[in-house]
Coordinates of C-alpha atoms in Angstrom, one line a residue:
Chain F
M1 CA 0.0 0.0 0.0
P2 CA 1.3 3.5 -0.8
I3 CA 1.2 6.9 0.6
E4 CA -1.0 9.1 -1.6
L5 CA -1.6 12.8 -1.6
K6 CA -4.7 13.8 -3.6
N7 CA -5.1 17.5 -4.7
V8 CA -3.5 18.7 -1.5
D9 CA -3.4 22.4 -0.8
Y10 CA -1.9 23.9 2.3
V11 CA -2.7 27.6 2.9
Y12 CA -1.3 29.8 5.6
D13 CA -3.6 32.4 7.0
S14 CA -6.5 31.2 4.9
G15 CA -9.0 34.0 4.1
E16 CA -6.7 36.7 5.5
P17 CA -5.1 39.4 3.3
F18 CA -1.7 37.6 3.7
E19 CA -3.1 34.3 2.5
Y20 CA -0.3 32.2 1.2
F21 CA -0.3 28.8 -0.6
A22 CA 2.6 26.7 0.7
L23 CA 1.3 23.7 -1.3
R24 CA -0.9 23.8 -4.3
G25 CA -2.7 20.9 -5.9
I26 CA -0.2 18.3 -4.9
N27 CA -0.8 14.8 -6.3
V28 CA 1.8 12.4 -5.2
R29 CA 2.2 8.7 -4.8
I30 CA 4.9 7.0 -2.8
D31 CA 5.1 3.3 -3.3
E32 CA 5.9 0.9 -0.5
G33 CA 9.5 -0.2 -0.4
S34 CA 10.8 2.5 -2.7
F35 CA 13.6 5.0 -2.1
V36 CA 12.1 8.4 -3.0
G37 CA 13.7 11.8 -3.1
I38 CA 11.9 15.0 -2.5
V39 CA 13.8 17.9 -4.0
G40 CA 13.3 21.6 -4.7
R41 CA 14.9 24.9 -3.9
T42 CA 14.6 26.5 -0.5
G43 CA 11.0 27.5 0.2
S44 CA 9.5 25.2 -2.4
G45 CA 7.4 23.4 0.2
K46 CA 9.4 20.3 0.9
S47 CA 9.2 20.5 4.7
T48 CA 5.5 21.5 4.6
L49 CA 4.8 18.4 2.4
V50 CA 6.8 16.2 4.8
E51 CA 4.8 17.4 7.8
H52 CA 1.6 16.2 6.0
L53 CA 2.8 12.7 5.9
N54 CA 2.3 11.9 9.6
G55 CA -0.4 14.5 10.5
L56 CA 1.7 17.3 12.0
L57 CA 0.0 19.5 9.5
F58 CA -3.4 18.9 7.9
S59 CA -4.1 19.8 4.3
S60 CA -6.4 22.8 3.7
H61 CA -8.0 21.0 0.8
G62 CA -7.6 17.5 -0.6
E63 CA -6.7 14.3 1.2
V64 CA -3.7 12.4 2.4
L65 CA -3.9 8.6 2.5
V66 CA -1.5 6.4 4.3
D67 CA -2.0 2.7 3.4
G68 CA -5.5 3.6 2.3
L69 CA -6.4 5.4 5.6
T70 CA -7.4 9.0 5.2
L71 CA -5.6 11.3 7.6
S72 CA -7.7 13.2 10.0
R73 CA -7.5 14.9 13.3
D74 CA -9.1 11.8 14.9
R75 CA -6.8 10.6 17.6
K76 CA -7.0 6.9 16.6
V77 CA -6.3 7.7 13.0
L78 CA -3.4 9.9 14.0
S79 CA -1.8 7.4 16.3
S80 CA -2.1 4.6 13.7
V81 CA -0.6 6.9 11.0
R82 CA 2.3 8.0 13.3
R83 CA 2.9 4.4 14.1
K84 CA 3.6 3.8 10.4
V85 CA 5.4 7.0 9.3
G86 CA 8.5 8.1 11.2
I87 CA 10.2 11.5 10.5
V88 CA 13.8 12.4 11.1
F89 CA 13.8 16.2 11.1
Q90 CA 16.6 18.5 10.2
Y91 CA 19.3 18.5 12.8
P92 CA 17.5 15.8 14.8
E93 CA 20.2 15.8 17.5
D94 CA 18.5 19.0 18.7
Q95 CA 15.8 16.8 20.2
F96 CA 18.0 14.9 22.6
F97 CA 17.0 14.9 26.2
A98 CA 17.8 11.5 27.7
E99 CA 20.7 10.6 30.0
T100 CA 21.9 7.7 28.0
I101 CA 21.8 6.7 24.3
F102 CA 19.7 3.7 25.2
E103 CA 17.0 5.9 26.8
E104 CA 17.2 8.3 23.8
I105 CA 16.6 5.5 21.3
A106 CA 14.1 3.7 23.5
F107 CA 11.9 6.9 23.8
G108 CA 9.7 6.2 20.8
C109 CA 9.4 2.5 21.5
R110 CA 8.2 3.2 25.1
N111 CA 5.7 5.7 23.7
Y112 CA 4.3 3.0 21.5
G113 CA 4.1 0.5 24.3
F114 CA 6.8 -2.0 23.4
S115 CA 7.6 -4.6 26.0
K116 CA 10.9 -4.5 27.8
E117 CA 12.4 -7.3 25.6
Q118 CA 11.1 -5.7 22.4
I119 CA 12.7 -2.4 23.5
D120 CA 16.1 -4.0 24.1
T121 CA 16.1 -5.8 20.8
S122 CA 14.8 -2.8 18.8
V123 CA 17.4 -0.5 20.3
Q124 CA 20.2 -2.9 19.6
K125 CA 19.0 -3.6 16.1
A126 CA 18.6 0.1 15.3
M127 CA 22.1 0.9 16.6
T128 CA 23.6 -1.9 14.5
I129 CA 21.8 -0.6 11.4
V130 CA 23.3 2.9 11.8
G131 CA 26.7 1.4 12.6
L132 CA 27.0 2.2 16.3
D133 CA 28.4 -0.6 18.5
P134 CA 25.7 -1.2 21.2
G135 CA 28.3 -2.5 23.6
R136 CA 30.3 0.7 23.5
F137 CA 27.6 3.3 23.2
L138 CA 24.5 2.2 25.1
S139 CA 25.3 3.8 28.4
L140 CA 27.0 7.0 27.1
S141 CA 25.3 10.3 27.2
P142 CA 24.1 11.4 23.7
F143 CA 25.6 14.8 24.4
Q144 CA 29.2 13.5 24.5
L145 CA 29.2 12.1 21.0
S146 CA 30.7 13.6 17.8
G147 CA 28.3 15.3 15.4
G148 CA 28.2 12.3 13.1
E149 CA 27.6 9.9 15.9
Q150 CA 24.8 12.1 17.3
R151 CA 23.1 12.1 13.9
R152 CA 23.2 8.3 13.8
V153 CA 21.7 8.1 17.3
A154 CA 18.9 10.4 16.2
I155 CA 18.2 8.4 13.1
A156 CA 18.4 5.2 15.2
S157 CA 15.8 6.7 17.6
V158 CA 13.4 6.8 14.7
I159 CA 14.4 3.5 13.0
A160 CA 14.0 1.6 16.4
M161 CA 10.2 2.1 16.2
G162 CA 10.2 -0.1 13.2
Q163 CA 7.9 2.1 11.1
K164 CA 7.1 1.2 7.5
Y165 CA 7.9 4.6 6.1
I166 CA 10.8 6.7 7.2
V167 CA 11.1 10.3 6.1
L168 CA 14.4 12.0 6.5
D169 CA 14.6 15.8 6.1
E170 CA 18.2 16.5 5.1
P171 CA 19.7 13.8 7.2
T172 CA 23.2 14.5 5.9
A173 CA 23.3 18.3 6.4
G174 CA 26.4 19.3 8.3
L175 CA 28.0 15.8 8.1
D176 CA 31.4 15.1 6.6
S177 CA 31.3 13.4 3.2
G178 CA 32.3 10.0 4.6
S179 CA 29.5 10.0 7.2
K180 CA 27.0 11.2 4.5
L181 CA 27.5 8.2 2.3
T182 CA 27.5 5.6 5.2
V183 CA 24.3 7.1 6.7
L184 CA 22.5 6.8 3.4
G185 CA 24.0 3.4 2.6
E186 CA 22.7 2.2 5.9
L187 CA 19.2 3.4 5.0
E188 CA 19.4 1.7 1.6
S189 CA 20.4 -1.6 3.3
L190 CA 17.5 -1.2 5.8
R191 CA 15.2 -0.7 2.8
Q192 CA 16.5 -3.9 1.2
S193 CA 16.4 -6.0 4.3
S194 CA 13.1 -4.9 5.8
N195 CA 11.2 -3.4 2.9
V196 CA 11.1 0.0 4.6
T197 CA 10.1 2.9 2.4
V198 CA 12.7 5.7 2.6
I199 CA 11.7 9.2 1.7
L200 CA 14.7 11.5 1.5
V201 CA 14.5 15.3 1.4
S202 CA 17.7 16.6 0.1
H203 CA 19.5 19.5 -1.5
N204 CA 22.4 17.3 -2.5
M205 CA 21.7 16.1 -6.0
D206 CA 24.6 13.6 -6.0
E207 CA 23.0 11.8 -3.0
V208 CA 19.7 11.9 -4.8
A209 CA 21.2 10.4 -8.0
E210 CA 23.0 7.8 -6.1
F211 CA 20.2 6.5 -3.8
C212 CA 16.7 7.5 -5.0
E213 CA 15.0 5.6 -7.8
R214 CA 12.3 8.1 -8.0
V215 CA 12.1 11.8 -7.3
I216 CA 9.3 14.3 -6.5
V217 CA 10.4 17.7 -7.6
L218 CA 8.6 20.7 -6.0
D219 CA 8.6 24.2 -7.3
E220 CA 6.8 27.0 -5.6
G221 CA 4.5 24.6 -3.8
S222 CA 3.6 22.5 -6.8
V223 CA 4.9 19.3 -8.2
A224 CA 7.1 20.1 -11.2
F225 CA 8.1 16.5 -11.8
Q226 CA 7.5 13.1 -10.5
G227 CA 9.1 10.0 -11.8
S228 CA 12.4 8.2 -12.3
T229 CA 15.5 10.1 -11.1
E230 CA 17.4 9.4 -14.2
E231 CA 14.6 10.8 -16.4
F232 CA 14.6 14.0 -14.3
F233 CA 18.3 14.6 -14.5
R234 CA 18.3 13.8 -18.2
S235 CA 16.0 16.8 -18.8
A236 CA 18.6 19.5 -18.0
D237 CA 16.1 22.3 -18.8
L238 CA 13.6 21.1 -16.2
V239 CA 16.4 20.8 -13.6
N240 CA 17.4 24.4 -14.3
R241 CA 13.9 25.7 -14.3
T242 CA 13.3 24.2 -10.9
G243 CA 16.4 25.9 -9.5
L244 CA 18.3 22.7 -9.0
E245 CA 21.8 21.5 -10.1
L246 CA 22.8 18.5 -12.1
P247 CA 24.7 15.9 -10.2
Q248 CA 28.5 15.8 -10.8
S249 CA 28.3 12.7 -12.9
Y250 CA 25.7 14.1 -15.3
R251 CA 27.8 17.3 -15.7
L252 CA 30.9 15.4 -16.4
A253 CA 29.2 13.1 -18.9
R254 CA 27.9 16.2 -20.6
A255 CA 31.2 17.9 -20.7
L256 CA 32.7 14.8 -22.2
K257 CA 30.0 14.6 -24.8
D258 CA 30.4 18.3 -25.7
S259 CA 34.1 17.9 -26.3
G260 CA 33.3 15.1 -28.7
C261 CA 34.4 12.2 -26.5
T262 CA 32.1 9.2 -26.8
L263 CA 32.9 7.1 -23.7
P264 CA 30.2 4.5 -22.9
V265 CA 29.8 5.8 -19.3
D266 CA 26.8 5.3 -16.9
E267 CA 26.2 8.8 -15.6
S268 CA 23.2 7.9 -13.4
S269 CA 25.4 8.4 -10.3
S270 CA 29.1 9.1 -9.4
D271 CA 29.7 5.6 -8.3
R272 CA 28.2 4.0 -11.4
F273 CA 30.1 6.6 -13.5
L274 CA 33.4 5.4 -12.0
D275 CA 32.5 1.8 -12.3
S276 CA 31.6 2.0 -15.9
L277 CA 34.7 4.0 -16.6
H278 CA 36.8 1.4 -14.8
S279 CA 35.3 -1.5 -16.8
W280 CA 35.7 0.4 -20.1
L281 CA 39.3 1.1 -19.3
A282 CA 39.8 -2.6 -18.4
D283 CA 38.1 -3.7 -21.5
S284 CA 40.3 -1.5 -23.7
G285 CA 43.4 -2.8 -22.1
V286 CA 44.5 0.2 -20.1
R287 CA 45.8 -0.6 -16.7
Chain W
M1 CA 5.3 28.3 11.9
A2 CA 1.5 28.5 12.4
M3 CA 2.0 29.6 16.0
S4 CA 4.7 32.1 15.4
R5 CA 2.7 33.7 12.6
S6 CA -0.3 34.4 14.8
F7 CA 1.7 35.3 17.9
V8 CA 1.9 39.1 18.6
L9 CA 4.8 39.9 20.9
G10 CA 3.6 41.6 24.0
Q11 CA 1.2 44.4 23.5
H12 CA 2.7 45.9 20.3
Y13 CA 0.3 46.9 17.6
P14 CA 2.4 47.8 14.6
G15 CA 1.4 50.8 12.5
V16 CA 2.6 53.9 10.8
S17 CA 0.6 56.6 12.6
V18 CA 2.1 59.8 14.0
I19 CA 2.2 58.2 17.4
H20 CA 4.0 55.1 16.1
R21 CA 6.6 57.3 14.4
A22 CA 7.3 59.4 17.5
G23 CA 10.5 58.5 19.2
A24 CA 10.3 55.9 22.0
L25 CA 12.2 58.2 24.4
A26 CA 9.8 61.0 23.8
K27 CA 6.8 58.7 24.3
L28 CA 8.3 57.2 27.4
T29 CA 8.9 60.7 28.9
A30 CA 5.4 61.7 27.9
T31 CA 3.9 58.6 29.5
I32 CA 5.7 59.5 32.7
I33 CA 4.4 63.1 32.6
L34 CA 0.9 61.9 32.0
M35 CA 1.2 59.4 34.9
V36 CA 2.4 62.3 37.1
A37 CA -0.7 64.2 36.0
V38 CA -2.9 61.3 36.9
F39 CA -1.6 61.5 40.5
V40 CA -1.6 65.2 40.7
A41 CA -5.3 65.5 40.2
T42 CA -7.5 65.5 43.4
R43 CA -11.0 65.5 41.9
T44 CA -12.6 63.8 38.9
P45 CA -13.3 66.9 36.8
Q46 CA -9.6 67.8 36.8
Y47 CA -9.0 64.8 34.6
L48 CA -10.7 66.5 31.7
P49 CA -7.5 68.0 30.1
L50 CA -5.7 64.7 30.6
A51 CA -8.5 62.7 29.1
L52 CA -8.6 65.0 26.1
V53 CA -4.9 64.7 25.4
L54 CA -4.9 60.9 25.9
G55 CA -8.0 60.6 23.8
A56 CA -6.4 62.5 21.0
G57 CA -3.3 60.3 21.2
I58 CA -5.5 57.1 21.1
L59 CA -7.4 58.4 18.0
L60 CA -4.2 59.6 16.3
S61 CA -2.6 56.2 16.8
G62 CA -5.1 54.5 14.6
I63 CA -5.1 51.5 17.0
P64 CA -8.6 50.0 17.2
L65 CA -10.4 50.8 20.4
R66 CA -11.0 47.1 21.2
F67 CA -7.2 46.8 21.6
F68 CA -7.4 49.2 24.5
V69 CA -10.4 47.5 26.0
R70 CA -8.5 44.3 25.9
G71 CA -5.7 46.1 27.7
L72 CA -8.1 47.0 30.5
K73 CA -9.2 43.4 31.0
P74 CA -6.4 42.3 33.3
I75 CA -7.3 45.0 35.8
V76 CA -11.1 44.7 35.8
F77 CA -11.0 42.8 39.0
L78 CA -8.8 45.4 40.7
I79 CA -11.1 48.2 39.5
V80 CA -14.3 46.5 40.6
L81 CA -12.8 45.7 44.0
T82 CA -11.5 49.2 44.7
V83 CA -14.7 50.8 43.4
V84 CA -16.9 48.6 45.7
V85 CA -14.7 49.2 48.7
Q86 CA -14.7 53.0 48.2
M87 CA -18.5 53.1 47.7
F88 CA -19.4 51.1 50.7
F89 CA -16.8 52.1 53.2
T90 CA -16.3 55.8 52.8
P91 CA -18.0 57.7 55.7
G92 CA -20.4 60.6 54.8
T93 CA -24.0 61.4 53.9
T94 CA -25.9 58.2 53.3
L95 CA -27.5 57.8 49.8
W96 CA -28.8 54.3 50.2
S97 CA -28.6 51.7 52.9
W98 CA -29.7 48.1 53.5
W99 CA -29.0 46.1 56.6
F100 CA -25.3 46.9 57.3
L101 CA -24.5 48.1 53.8
R102 CA -24.4 51.8 53.2
I103 CA -23.5 53.9 50.2
T104 CA -22.4 57.4 50.8
R105 CA -22.3 60.4 48.5
E106 CA -18.6 60.8 49.3
G107 CA -18.1 57.2 48.5
V108 CA -19.6 57.4 45.1
V109 CA -17.5 60.5 44.3
L110 CA -14.3 58.8 45.5
A111 CA -15.1 55.6 43.6
L112 CA -15.6 57.5 40.4
F113 CA -12.3 59.3 41.0
I114 CA -10.4 56.0 41.6
L115 CA -12.1 54.4 38.6
C116 CA -10.9 57.3 36.4
R117 CA -7.4 57.1 37.9
L118 CA -7.0 53.4 37.2
V119 CA -8.5 53.5 33.7
L120 CA -6.4 56.5 32.7
L121 CA -3.2 55.0 34.1
T122 CA -3.8 51.8 32.2
L123 CA -4.8 53.4 28.9
T124 CA -1.6 55.6 29.0
S125 CA 0.6 52.6 29.4
V126 CA -1.3 50.6 26.8
L127 CA -0.9 53.5 24.3
L128 CA 2.9 53.5 24.9
T129 CA 3.4 49.7 24.6
A130 CA 0.9 49.4 21.7
S131 CA 2.6 52.1 19.6
T132 CA 6.2 51.3 20.4
S133 CA 8.1 48.1 19.5
P134 CA 9.7 46.3 22.4
I135 CA 13.1 46.9 20.9
E136 CA 12.5 50.6 20.6
L137 CA 11.2 50.6 24.2
T138 CA 14.3 48.9 25.6
D139 CA 16.5 51.4 23.8
A140 CA 14.5 54.2 25.4
I141 CA 14.8 52.6 28.8
A142 CA 18.5 52.4 28.2
D143 CA 18.6 56.1 27.5
F144 CA 16.6 56.7 30.7
L145 CA 19.0 54.6 32.8
K146 CA 22.1 56.2 31.3
P147 CA 22.7 58.7 34.1
L148 CA 22.8 55.7 36.5
S149 CA 26.0 54.4 34.9
R150 CA 27.8 57.4 36.6
V151 CA 27.1 55.8 40.0
G152 CA 28.3 52.4 38.9
I153 CA 25.1 50.7 37.7
P154 CA 25.8 49.0 34.4
S155 CA 22.8 50.5 32.6
A156 CA 24.0 49.8 29.1
E157 CA 24.4 46.1 29.9
I158 CA 21.1 45.9 31.6
A159 CA 19.5 47.4 28.5
L160 CA 21.4 44.9 26.3
V161 CA 20.2 42.0 28.4
M162 CA 16.7 43.2 28.1
S163 CA 16.8 43.6 24.3
I164 CA 18.5 40.3 23.8
A165 CA 15.8 38.6 25.8
M166 CA 13.1 40.3 23.7
R167 CA 14.9 39.4 20.5
F168 CA 15.0 35.7 21.4
V169 CA 11.4 35.2 22.4
P170 CA 10.2 34.5 18.9
T171 CA 13.2 32.4 18.1
I172 CA 12.7 30.2 21.2
L173 CA 9.0 29.8 20.4
E174 CA 9.9 28.6 17.0
E175 CA 12.5 26.2 18.5
T176 CA 9.8 24.9 20.9
E177 CA 7.5 24.2 18.0
R178 CA 10.3 22.3 16.2
I179 CA 11.1 20.2 19.2
V180 CA 7.4 19.5 19.8
R181 CA 7.0 18.3 16.3
A182 CA 10.0 16.0 16.5
Q183 CA 8.9 14.5 19.8
V184 CA 5.3 14.0 18.7
S185 CA 6.7 12.2 15.6
R186 CA 8.4 9.9 18.1
G187 CA 5.1 9.1 19.7
A188 CA 5.3 11.6 22.6
K189 CA 2.0 12.4 24.1
I190 CA 2.0 16.0 25.2
G191 CA -0.8 17.4 27.3
E192 CA -2.5 14.0 27.6
G193 CA -3.1 11.8 30.6
S194 CA -2.8 12.5 34.3
L195 CA -1.1 15.5 35.8
V196 CA 2.1 13.5 36.5
A197 CA 2.0 12.2 32.9
R198 CA 1.6 15.7 31.6
M199 CA 4.5 17.0 33.7
K200 CA 6.7 14.1 32.5
G201 CA 5.6 14.8 29.0
F202 CA 7.3 18.2 29.2
I203 CA 10.7 16.8 30.0
P204 CA 11.5 15.8 26.4
I205 CA 10.7 19.4 25.3
L206 CA 12.2 21.4 28.1
I207 CA 15.6 19.7 28.1
P208 CA 16.3 20.1 24.4
L209 CA 15.1 23.7 24.8
F210 CA 17.5 24.4 27.6
V211 CA 20.4 22.8 25.7
S212 CA 19.7 24.8 22.6
S213 CA 19.2 28.0 24.5
F214 CA 22.6 27.6 26.2
R215 CA 24.2 26.8 22.9
R216 CA 22.6 29.8 21.4
A217 CA 23.8 32.0 24.2
D218 CA 27.3 30.7 23.8
D219 CA 27.2 31.3 20.0
L220 CA 25.9 34.8 20.5
A221 CA 28.6 35.6 23.0
V222 CA 31.3 34.4 20.6
A223 CA 29.7 36.3 17.7
M224 CA 29.5 39.5 19.7
E225 CA 33.0 39.3 20.8
A226 CA 34.1 38.5 17.2
R227 CA 32.5 41.7 16.2
G228 CA 34.3 43.7 18.8
F229 CA 31.8 43.8 21.6
R230 CA 33.4 44.7 24.9
V231 CA 31.7 45.2 28.2
G232 CA 31.8 48.7 29.4
S233 CA 32.8 50.4 26.2
E234 CA 30.8 53.2 24.6
R235 CA 28.6 51.9 21.8
T236 CA 26.7 53.5 18.9
R237 CA 23.4 52.4 17.6
Y238 CA 22.1 51.2 14.3
H239 CA 18.9 53.1 14.6
E240 CA 20.1 56.6 15.6
R241 CA 17.2 58.6 16.7
H242 CA 17.2 62.4 16.6
F243 CA 14.7 64.5 18.3
G244 CA 12.1 65.4 15.7
S245 CA 9.1 67.7 15.5
I246 CA 6.7 64.8 16.3
D247 CA 8.7 64.2 19.5
V248 CA 8.4 67.9 20.5
C249 CA 4.6 67.7 19.8
V250 CA 4.2 64.6 22.0
L251 CA 6.1 66.2 24.8
V252 CA 4.2 69.5 24.5
A253 CA 0.9 67.7 24.5
S254 CA 1.7 65.8 27.6
G255 CA 3.0 69.0 29.2
I256 CA -0.3 70.7 28.4
A257 CA -2.2 67.9 30.0
L258 CA -0.1 68.1 33.2
A259 CA -0.3 71.9 33.3
G260 CA -4.1 71.7 32.7
V261 CA -4.6 69.4 35.6
M262 CA -2.4 71.5 37.8
L263 CA -4.1 74.8 36.9
W264 CA -7.6 73.2 37.4
R265 CA -6.5 71.9 40.8
L266 CA -5.3 75.4 41.8
F267 CA -8.0 77.7 40.5
L268 CA -11.2 75.7 40.1

């Protein structure tokens, strides 16, 4: 079952002179088990859209369906939707409050009434997924970690709840490039192993090209494109028009092509670009 | 964001009227003069010149009257209490009596007088805070406190602390919203359940808020020092205010009100 948004508008100060459409006529479908990117320039409505997915905001018009259930202010509906959709906000380490990392990660599980054993296993599992050794970290204070480790704890605190959909709002902002790739790689393997749907909000087009099969492109509160990531980045005009940049690999492939060089490279991501270059070099006997 | 958009800081009602454009220092001084006038008067009719000046100020400010009525709400209880006490417990000629209750002529006169006094005092301060932004007001208070620095009271620093506090109220509100959203997404139940559960529910909000406020304070201190801020040095202002003709008018008007009250008290 997917998450669907049907004709969703979100209006600030509806009916007032300063009425402002943050979202306008959004029709979006996010399939179960996919890795979807939500991109768009600053102020295009990404965060507003994300907050509709678990009922932090309610659409002014239109409806949001999570696994066929229409979101409403009804307490039962809300708690069942929040049980399914987890959100890792920007700079999630700002929400830390517990004395130990264990308590921090267990917070969500406790709120959803996990048993003691379930909490223990979920916390350990979540920590392993984000690459933190439970034996070493469990009893430390979350405040004494490095920035990258804090981010992992914050992500683990959402993953531990075992939700079907995980939304991450710029999970790699402020991380060094090594941590960026590992954090996203971990999410990808979580998706493969547990069929979790990952929804990534990002400004980094290289990340998006590398990990997202599909993208939803927002521009001034409307959907400017929705479909395969490759298809989007191949239409350079659209990328420009929506205020975004091409990923490095696409730019390099383009520069090569413009200079008359016809290498058979796969530009769909930096990694795949390098791989294809390597195999071409190997095939043509260059060492 | 929804909350911060609808949140009006303090009692400020932004506008572009003459009263809004007048300097905060002039308005603060005028307010003090008007308040002196309120206390100088000894009988209700003497409030006439004061009420006229204040009424003119309120009309010129273009602030809706209901805003002023709202400003009176917090003191309704105080007004009712004092009026009742004055009416019933002032000795004099009896107008009306029942069992042990007795209303005197003198009581009614005094009650009316106190009523006017409280209402005028409140309206004066509401006009000041409604037409002046908190930042302008703290600047004006800093100017007022300035002479105190001669006797060793760090007036500039006190004013700075006040304006920083004002500046961060909306920021911290926004931060609170952000944290609430994050914790709610982690299944936190805020404002639900028993009293103990509710209190416990605040911990995941308060602690992150404290942590971020301390970090913000730290960052701010570093940023200020990096831009050459030193405690105790003479500073200039971004919004340099010069005494303008509006300021003179405001002061003259309040002076007229005070003089009117005094003359009336002496000769009528």
